[in-house]
Amino acid sequence: EEEEEEEEHKEHTMTSSSVSSLRLLHSHKHVEFIKNSSLDTETIEYALTEHLRLSGMYWGLTAHKLLVMNKNNQEDKEDKEEEEEIMSKEDVMKFINECYDEKSSLFAGAPGHDGHLLYTLSAIQIFVLYECVQEQLSEERAKKICTAISKLQSKEDGSFAGDEWGEVDTRFSYCAFSALSLLAHGMGEECFLDDGLEALKIGGSDDEKKEDNQDKNRSKALGIMRKIVDVDKGCEFIMKCRNFDGGFGSTPGGESHAGQIFVCVGALQICNQLDLLYTADDDEEEENDKLAWWLAERQVKVGGLNGRPEKLPDVCYSWWVLSSLAALKKKHWIDLDKLKAFILRCQDDISGGISDRPDDEPDVYHTFFGIAGLSLMKHEGLEEIDPIYALPVRSVRKIGIESDWY
């Protein structure tokens, strides 16, 4: 509480000139911060985060792409070429493939670790980021990954475990559906035809012929996913994790949390079942908007967002909350200008990077989610990010994902 009061005091005492200066995003410094973070391998922080190295790579590379992909964000061609070499594609792909676990047919957080759904999604996201899904994944490996994911789904309730040890969490439902969707789009329908998908006759009905390419691509991908996992039962499990306040927990009865809401809303959107959030009666507006209200109430006086009631704001929730509101088409329900100002106040003006709260130590995790949050608010100079797949819009469009949530 004292920290929040201090943040509020800082906000109220800022002069108009300081507010104006804080609205500048130090893009070049953030690129340098991300680059230096990957090079500084002798720190205790680097050693302690080995188990999630692959996800850390995804955070850093995606943040970098959001900063430099937009040509208007470059001062000149020389800077662009230099920044694109923050880490060579060859080194990135070499590391990712070293993380592949033959035993589980999933990717691990680092070489020699056990495969897990979390890091499998990170690997596939990076492949999409670099536009090389088919280049890096053979049809055999892609199918092995799909089979491994299907084995992690419970036939009883539709939930997903993260790995062979059986921990269940709605995060893993999102990871499974997102990874399968990206694979279906990225590998192409032909990769899966010999597995009986001809019988689907995807896009063959009169109604489907009327769909535009966006809906056809989504239908094809969803048809492939349905051949691999039980999509409907998976969504039923997610809905069992919904609470009286409209939010979602990690398992049935678990406390509502903004991070869990993102994965649940994202999974439902990917599976084209977001309508499960709403009652059949359109007159029940209050009930239908309960989730959006819960999310909007996460904004505190200093402008930032928290993950649960009575908690301090944290930059990472600029993504978890705002992306969910974007999917619900309710971004305007919070004060976006105050949120932008909060994120920009969390920048390190000297060495770059973004922290959880002003004056704290920056890290790659919060740098990514801070930049992603600003991207969702269409901050000038940033590439636009997809709020469901957490990748640049331009990247997901390259594999045929085109939706109306952004």
PDB file of C-alpha atoms in Angstrom, residues 200-211:
ATOM      1  CA  LEU A 200     -13.046 -33.084 -43.613  1.00  0.00           C
ATOM      2  CA  LYS A 201     -13.781 -31.510 -47.008  1.00  0.00           C
ATOM      3  CA  ILE A 202     -12.630 -28.243 -45.515  1.00  0.00           C
ATOM      4  CA  GLY A 203     -14.290 -25.253 -47.152  1.00  0.00           C
ATOM      5  CA  GLY A 204     -16.544 -27.452 -49.246  1.00  0.00           C
ATOM      6  CA  SER A 205     -20.037 -26.507 -48.038  1.00  0.00           C
ATOM      7  CA  ASP A 206     -22.113 -23.762 -49.615  1.00  0.00           C
ATOM      8  CA  ASP A 207     -21.808 -21.641 -46.470  1.00  0.00           C
ATOM      9  CA  GLU A 208     -18.057 -22.068 -46.304  1.00  0.00           C
ATOM     10  CA  LYS A 209     -17.671 -21.113 -49.976  1.00  0.00           C
ATOM     11  CA  LYS A 210     -19.114 -17.743 -49.064  1.00  0.00           C
ATOM     12  CA  GLU A 211     -16.435 -17.164 -46.449  1.00  0.00           C
TER      13      GLU A 211
END
